[in-house]
């Protein structure tokens, strides 16, 4: 695969061999971290995190990743209010300026396509850390790495994607990566209002991926190797009433979690609201906190790939 300069969409990752290499690199990062054996390959390099939407895991893990590799960070955690954006500066001017201070920019924005637009003018690598209802490619890399670590394989899996498939950008990025592996079957479980957009269904058809759509967990969750639960994205609804209709349609409680196959895993990009009860955390299938931790190592591997 041609060396990537920017990371904008999961669709840029077309080569399973590259993903395997990246996962091995992430695993090595984890081992080195545990044994306090990390070196400083990014010493003297700076990552700017320019976040126009809230974040905990993504921003912290990018910043921790950079610092663990010996680099530094410049951070705008509420750029909508605290950067020159409030003064009316355009994104492209902001990118032009910040790219003079930083060697890479991880950007999160409420407008789909912003990271791509930034990449067109940026002399330094742009990483899409979530663009509205668009994509969240580094989350999808963390998710695939998690599946590989937990289940030992990425082929032949039955994956249930549950919840807000309309607005959930982590799902939009996960689908192209799942599509790279043979024998993957995808169950799309959502209320009809939150159905996966047509463009993504067409993508799956184009790639010849077997998928089914439905509204019910019953009969699906029992067959899954991976049950990936998503938060209903309250911030994307036009009104609270519309959100209230769908907000708690799926709640994974201890009883439902136990209906999964013994070696299946439950994933969630977090934050969760009500969709997974805290009692599920004690279930060995609950992989979501491990998934969040894996985000650190995959971002370390990615930053090293882009910047070292
Ligand atoms: N943290 C993820 C995201 O930024 C998932 C979510 O917010 O529900 O997309």
GROMACS .gro file of C-alpha atoms and ligand atoms in nm:
model
  317
    1UNK     CA    1   0.000   0.000   0.000
    2UNK     CA    2   0.125   0.346  -0.087
    3UNK     CA    3   0.242   0.537   0.222
    4UNK     CA    4  -0.043   0.749   0.358
    5UNK     CA    5   0.016   1.113   0.429
    6UNK     CA    6  -0.324   1.189   0.584
    7UNK     CA    7  -0.577   0.965   0.759
    8UNK     CA    8  -0.922   1.086   0.658
    9UNK     CA    9  -1.133   0.779   0.587
   10UNK     CA   10  -1.118   0.411   0.676
   11UNK     CA   11  -1.158   0.346   0.304
   12UNK     CA   12  -0.792   0.445   0.262
   13UNK     CA   13  -0.695   0.119   0.434
   14UNK     CA   14  -0.727  -0.128   0.153
   15UNK     CA   15  -0.461  -0.378   0.244
   16UNK     CA   16  -0.510  -0.637   0.520
   17UNK     CA   17  -0.132  -0.690   0.523
   18UNK     CA   18  -0.085  -0.327   0.619
   19UNK     CA   19  -0.344  -0.360   0.896
   20UNK     CA   20  -0.169  -0.667   1.027
   21UNK     CA   21   0.158  -0.475   1.032
   22UNK     CA   22  -0.008  -0.184   1.214
   23UNK     CA   23  -0.164  -0.421   1.471
   24UNK     CA   24   0.173  -0.584   1.533
   25UNK     CA   25   0.327  -0.243   1.577
   26UNK     CA   26   0.051  -0.151   1.826
   27UNK     CA   27   0.111  -0.474   2.012
   28UNK     CA   28   0.481  -0.399   2.032
   29UNK     CA   29   0.398  -0.053   2.168
   30UNK     CA   30   0.189  -0.216   2.437
   31UNK     CA   31   0.465  -0.456   2.535
   32UNK     CA   32   0.723  -0.179   2.543
   33UNK     CA   33   0.490   0.036   2.750
   34UNK     CA   34   0.428  -0.241   3.002
   35UNK     CA   35   0.801  -0.316   3.033
   36UNK     CA   36   0.893   0.055   3.040
   37UNK     CA   37   1.095  -0.001   2.727
   38UNK     CA   38   0.950   0.270   2.504
   39UNK     CA   39   1.203   0.475   2.310
   40UNK     CA   40   1.146   0.829   2.183
   41UNK     CA   41   1.106   0.799   1.806
   42UNK     CA   42   0.901   1.120   1.791
   43UNK     CA   43   1.125   1.336   2.008
   44UNK     CA   44   1.103   1.697   1.893
   45UNK     CA   45   0.782   1.639   1.693
   46UNK     CA   46   0.454   1.803   1.785
   47UNK     CA   47   0.096   1.691   1.738
   48UNK     CA   48  -0.181   1.952   1.752
   49UNK     CA   49  -0.522   1.825   1.861
   50UNK     CA   50  -0.782   2.063   1.727
   51UNK     CA   51  -1.119   1.955   1.864
   52UNK     CA   52  -1.440   2.139   1.777
   53UNK     CA   53  -1.659   1.869   1.938
   54UNK     CA   54  -1.633   1.704   2.280
   55UNK     CA   55  -1.400   1.411   2.334
   56UNK     CA   56  -1.241   1.219   2.617
   57UNK     CA   57  -1.082   0.905   2.479
   58UNK     CA   58  -0.981   1.021   2.135
   59UNK     CA   59  -0.807   1.339   2.239
   60UNK     CA   60  -0.646   1.197   2.552
   61UNK     CA   61  -0.527   0.885   2.375
   62UNK     CA   62  -0.378   1.085   2.087
   63UNK     CA   63  -0.201   1.309   2.334
   64UNK     CA   64  -0.085   1.023   2.554
   65UNK     CA   65   0.033   0.837   2.243
   66UNK     CA   66   0.238   1.133   2.127
   67UNK     CA   67   0.393   1.187   2.467
   68UNK     CA   68   0.476   0.820   2.517
   69UNK     CA   69   0.666   0.836   2.188
   70UNK     CA   70   0.869   1.130   2.314
   71UNK     CA   71   0.677   1.399   2.124
   72UNK     CA   72   0.480   1.699   2.243
   73UNK     CA   73   0.124   1.821   2.202
   74UNK     CA   74  -0.057   2.146   2.140
   75UNK     CA   75  -0.417   2.111   2.240
   76UNK     CA   76  -0.740   2.296   2.166
   77UNK     CA   77  -1.003   2.091   2.344
   78UNK     CA   78  -1.289   2.328   2.283
   79UNK     CA   79  -1.178   2.492   1.964
   80UNK     CA   80  -1.528   2.603   1.879
   81UNK     CA   81  -1.520   2.842   2.174
   82UNK     CA   82  -1.153   2.881   2.257
   83UNK     CA   83  -0.974   2.908   1.925
   84UNK     CA   84  -0.983   3.194   1.678
   85UNK     CA   85  -1.285   3.020   1.524
   86UNK     CA   86  -1.497   3.232   1.760
   87UNK     CA   87  -1.345   3.539   1.601
   88UNK     CA   88  -1.458   3.413   1.264
   89UNK     CA   89  -1.138   3.250   1.142
   90UNK     CA   90  -1.197   2.989   0.873
   91UNK     CA   91  -1.081   2.631   0.919
   92UNK     CA   92  -0.840   2.665   0.632
   93UNK     CA   93  -0.671   2.967   0.788
   94UNK     CA   94  -0.653   2.785   1.121
   95UNK     CA   95  -0.496   2.483   0.953
   96UNK     CA   96  -0.244   2.699   0.766
   97UNK     CA   97  -0.137   2.860   1.090
   98UNK     CA   98  -0.135   2.552   1.314
   99UNK     CA   99   0.058   2.351   1.055
  100UNK     CA  100   0.338   2.602   1.103
  101UNK     CA  101   0.366   2.500   1.469
  102UNK     CA  102   0.283   2.130   1.459
  103UNK     CA  103   0.411   1.831   1.262
  104UNK     CA  104   0.065   1.673   1.244
  105UNK     CA  105  -0.290   1.778   1.327
  106UNK     CA  106  -0.564   1.554   1.466
  107UNK     CA  107  -0.890   1.734   1.400
  108UNK     CA  108  -1.242   1.668   1.524
  109UNK     CA  109  -1.519   1.877   1.374
  110UNK     CA  110  -1.897   1.877   1.363
  111UNK     CA  111  -1.906   1.916   0.984
  112UNK     CA  112  -1.855   1.600   0.774
  113UNK     CA  113  -1.577   1.653   0.522
  114UNK     CA  114  -1.379   1.902   0.732
  115UNK     CA  115  -1.078   1.676   0.775
  116UNK     CA  116  -1.070   1.609   0.404
  117UNK     CA  117  -1.084   1.980   0.327
  118UNK     CA  118  -0.806   2.040   0.579
  119UNK     CA  119  -0.591   1.770   0.416
  120UNK     CA  120  -0.620   1.944   0.081
  121UNK     CA  121  -0.438   2.250   0.209
  122UNK     CA  122  -0.225   2.117   0.493
  123UNK     CA  123   0.149   2.067   0.448
  124UNK     CA  124   0.149   1.835   0.753
  125UNK     CA  125  -0.048   1.511   0.807
  126UNK     CA  126  -0.413   1.556   0.899
  127UNK     CA  127  -0.581   1.287   1.103
  128UNK     CA  128  -0.960   1.275   1.109
  129UNK     CA  129  -1.053   1.234   1.475
  130UNK     CA  130  -1.425   1.237   1.392
  131UNK     CA  131  -1.609   1.459   1.144
  132UNK     CA  132  -1.969   1.494   1.256
  133UNK     CA  133  -2.179   1.205   1.129
  134UNK     CA  134  -1.907   1.121   0.879
  135UNK     CA  135  -1.620   0.898   0.988
  136UNK     CA  136  -1.389   0.818   1.275
  137UNK     CA  137  -1.117   0.608   1.113
  138UNK     CA  138  -0.877   0.578   1.407
  139UNK     CA  139  -1.160   0.443   1.623
  140UNK     CA  140  -1.223   0.178   1.358
  141UNK     CA  141  -0.854   0.084   1.360
  142UNK     CA  142  -0.873   0.048   1.739
  143UNK     CA  143  -1.189  -0.161   1.699
  144UNK     CA  144  -1.035  -0.399   1.446
  145UNK     CA  145  -0.724  -0.430   1.660
  146UNK     CA  146  -0.947  -0.514   1.956
  147UNK     CA  147  -1.134  -0.784   1.763
  148UNK     CA  148  -0.806  -0.936   1.647
  149UNK     CA  149  -0.667  -0.937   1.999
  150UNK     CA  150  -0.980  -1.071   2.161
  151UNK     CA  151  -1.086  -1.332   1.906
  152UNK     CA  152  -0.757  -1.405   1.729
  153UNK     CA  153  -0.908  -1.356   1.383
  154UNK     CA  154  -1.082  -1.111   1.156
  155UNK     CA  155  -1.218  -1.348   0.891
  156UNK     CA  156  -1.538  -1.547   0.908
  157UNK     CA  157  -1.691  -1.333   1.179
  158UNK     CA  158  -2.054  -1.259   1.243
  159UNK     CA  159  -2.075  -0.899   1.360
  160UNK     CA  160  -2.389  -0.736   1.497
  161UNK     CA  161  -2.387  -0.355   1.481
  162UNK     CA  162  -2.654  -0.221   1.712
  163UNK     CA  163  -2.811   0.120   1.770
  164UNK     CA  164  -2.762   0.447   1.586
  165UNK     CA  165  -2.629   0.333   1.251
  166UNK     CA  166  -2.745   0.654   1.086
  167UNK     CA  167  -2.532   0.895   1.287
  168UNK     CA  168  -2.270   0.666   1.438
  169UNK     CA  169  -1.946   0.760   1.266
  170UNK     CA  170  -1.756   0.473   1.429
  171UNK     CA  171  -1.980   0.233   1.237
  172UNK     CA  172  -1.930   0.424   0.913
  173UNK     CA  173  -1.557   0.371   0.949
  174UNK     CA  174  -1.576   0.015   1.076
  175UNK     CA  175  -1.765  -0.117   0.773
  176UNK     CA  176  -1.488  -0.063   0.515
  177UNK     CA  177  -1.238  -0.236   0.742
  178UNK     CA  178  -1.466  -0.534   0.809
  179UNK     CA  179  -1.524  -0.556   0.433
  180UNK     CA  180  -1.157  -0.643   0.380
  181UNK     CA  181  -1.193  -0.985   0.540
  182UNK     CA  182  -1.351  -1.292   0.384
  183UNK     CA  183  -1.657  -1.458   0.530
  184UNK     CA  184  -1.769  -1.162   0.739
  185UNK     CA  185  -2.146  -1.137   0.790
  186UNK     CA  186  -2.291  -0.817   0.928
  187UNK     CA  187  -2.622  -0.777   1.110
  188UNK     CA  188  -2.743  -0.417   1.113
  189UNK     CA  189  -2.980  -0.375   1.405
  190UNK     CA  190  -3.146  -0.038   1.447
  191UNK     CA  191  -3.483   0.132   1.472
  192UNK     CA  192  -3.594   0.228   1.121
  193UNK     CA  193  -3.530   0.595   1.198
  194UNK     CA  194  -3.163   0.518   1.261
  195UNK     CA  195  -3.104   0.282   0.972
  196UNK     CA  196  -2.759   0.273   0.809
  197UNK     CA  197  -2.752   0.532   0.526
  198UNK     CA  198  -2.794   0.399   0.175
  199UNK     CA  199  -2.442   0.497   0.066
  200UNK     CA  200  -2.294   0.256   0.322
  201UNK     CA  201  -2.535  -0.024   0.231
  202UNK     CA  202  -2.437   0.024  -0.132
  203UNK     CA  203  -2.074   0.007  -0.032
  204UNK     CA  204  -2.131  -0.329   0.135
  205UNK     CA  205  -2.312  -0.458  -0.173
  206UNK     CA  206  -2.032  -0.338  -0.397
  207UNK     CA  207  -1.780  -0.523  -0.181
  208UNK     CA  208  -1.995  -0.837  -0.178
  209UNK     CA  209  -2.033  -0.837   0.200
  210UNK     CA  210  -2.325  -1.039   0.335
  211UNK     CA  211  -2.546  -0.826   0.555
  212UNK     CA  212  -2.896  -0.826   0.699
  213UNK     CA  213  -3.102  -0.547   0.847
  214UNK     CA  214  -3.351  -0.573   1.128
  215UNK     CA  215  -3.488  -0.406   1.436
  216UNK     CA  216  -3.472  -0.690   1.684
  217UNK     CA  217  -3.181  -0.813   1.891
  218UNK     CA  218  -3.346  -1.149   1.954
  219UNK     CA  219  -3.225  -1.422   1.724
  220UNK     CA  220  -2.928  -1.213   1.612
  221UNK     CA  221  -2.730  -1.142   1.923
  222UNK     CA  222  -2.715  -1.515   2.003
  223UNK     CA  223  -2.527  -1.580   1.677
  224UNK     CA  224  -2.282  -1.291   1.698
  225UNK     CA  225  -1.908  -1.320   1.752
  226UNK     CA  226  -1.898  -0.944   1.804
  227UNK     CA  227  -2.188  -0.735   1.935
  228UNK     CA  228  -2.093  -0.374   1.873
  229UNK     CA  229  -2.332  -0.143   2.058
  230UNK     CA  230  -2.352   0.227   1.980
  231UNK     CA  231  -2.479   0.530   2.164
  232UNK     CA  232  -2.781   0.701   2.013
  233UNK     CA  233  -2.615   1.026   1.909
  234UNK     CA  234  -2.834   1.277   2.094
  235UNK     CA  235  -2.641   1.573   1.955
  236UNK     CA  236  -2.749   1.490   1.598
  237UNK     CA  237  -3.126   1.507   1.652
  238UNK     CA  238  -3.336   1.804   1.546
  239UNK     CA  239  -3.545   1.784   1.864
  240UNK     CA  240  -3.538   1.619   2.204
  241UNK     CA  241  -3.873   1.452   2.127
  242UNK     CA  242  -3.727   1.272   1.827
  243UNK     CA  243  -3.434   1.158   2.039
  244UNK     CA  244  -3.659   1.041   2.322
  245UNK     CA  245  -3.846   0.803   2.091
  246UNK     CA  246  -3.534   0.601   2.014
  247UNK     CA  247  -3.291   0.670   2.296
  248UNK     CA  248  -3.335   0.351   2.496
  249UNK     CA  249  -3.451   0.102   2.234
  250UNK     CA  250  -3.165  -0.135   2.302
  251UNK     CA  251  -3.035  -0.190   2.649
  252UNK     CA  252  -2.788  -0.472   2.698
  253UNK     CA  253  -2.838  -0.599   3.051
  254UNK     CA  254  -2.679  -0.897   3.225
  255UNK     CA  255  -2.947  -1.136   3.100
  256UNK     CA  256  -2.905  -1.034   2.736
  257UNK     CA  257  -2.525  -1.037   2.765
  258UNK     CA  258  -2.545  -1.397   2.884
  259UNK     CA  259  -2.734  -1.496   2.572
  260UNK     CA  260  -2.425  -1.428   2.363
  261UNK     CA  261  -2.195  -1.715   2.274
  262UNK     CA  262  -1.943  -1.779   2.554
  263UNK     CA  263  -1.650  -1.652   2.349
  264UNK     CA  264  -1.831  -1.359   2.187
  265UNK     CA  265  -1.735  -1.003   2.276
  266UNK     CA  266  -1.938  -0.690   2.348
  267UNK     CA  267  -1.787  -0.370   2.213
  268UNK     CA  268  -1.875  -0.002   2.243
  269UNK     CA  269  -1.670   0.302   2.141
  270UNK     CA  270  -1.794   0.481   2.456
  271UNK     CA  271  -1.926   0.699   2.607
  272UNK     CA  272  -2.225   0.482   2.692
  273UNK     CA  273  -2.545   0.631   2.819
  274UNK     CA  274  -2.798   0.357   2.896
  275UNK     CA  275  -2.730   0.109   2.621
  276UNK     CA  276  -2.509  -0.121   2.828
  277UNK     CA  277  -2.598  -0.166   3.194
  278UNK     CA  278  -2.303  -0.135   3.433
  279UNK     CA  279  -2.377  -0.489   3.557
  280UNK     CA  280  -2.249  -0.616   3.219
  281UNK     CA  281  -1.901  -0.483   3.297
  282UNK     CA  282  -1.827  -0.789   3.507
  283UNK     CA  283  -1.908  -1.021   3.216
  284UNK     CA  284  -1.590  -1.153   3.052
  285UNK     CA  285  -1.745  -1.071   2.714
  286UNK     CA  286  -1.742  -0.697   2.795
  287UNK     CA  287  -1.447  -0.573   2.590
  288UNK     CA  288  -1.522  -0.200   2.580
  289UNK     CA  289  -1.274  -0.076   2.837
  290UNK     CA  290  -1.001  -0.290   2.682
  291UNK     CA  291  -1.110  -0.144   2.347
  292UNK     CA  292  -1.059   0.210   2.483
  293UNK     CA  293  -0.711   0.118   2.603
  294UNK     CA  294  -0.626  -0.033   2.266
  295UNK     CA  295  -0.700   0.308   2.114
  296UNK     CA  296  -0.385   0.436   2.279
  297UNK     CA  297  -0.159   0.171   2.127
  298UNK     CA  298  -0.309   0.186   1.780
  299UNK     CA  299  -0.268   0.566   1.781
  300UNK     CA  300   0.093   0.525   1.890
  301UNK     CA  301   0.152   0.288   1.599
  302UNK     CA  302  -0.023   0.523   1.359
  303UNK     CA  303   0.163   0.836   1.475
  304UNK     CA  304   0.493   0.656   1.446
  305UNK     CA  305   0.400   0.539   1.095
  306UNK     CA  306   0.301   0.892   0.988
  307UNK     CA  307   0.577   1.088   1.159
  308UNK     CA  308   0.887   0.882   1.235
  309LIG     N1  309  -1.672   0.848   2.098
  309LIG     C1  310  -1.730   0.805   1.973
  309LIG     C2  311  -1.732   0.916   1.872
  309LIG     O1  312  -1.675   1.020   1.895
  309LIG     C3  313  -1.862   0.740   1.992
  309LIG     C4  314  -1.973   0.828   2.047
  309LIG     O2  315  -1.952   0.946   2.073
  309LIG     O3  316  -2.082   0.775   2.063
  309LIG     O4  317  -1.788   0.899   1.767
   0.00000   0.00000   0.00000
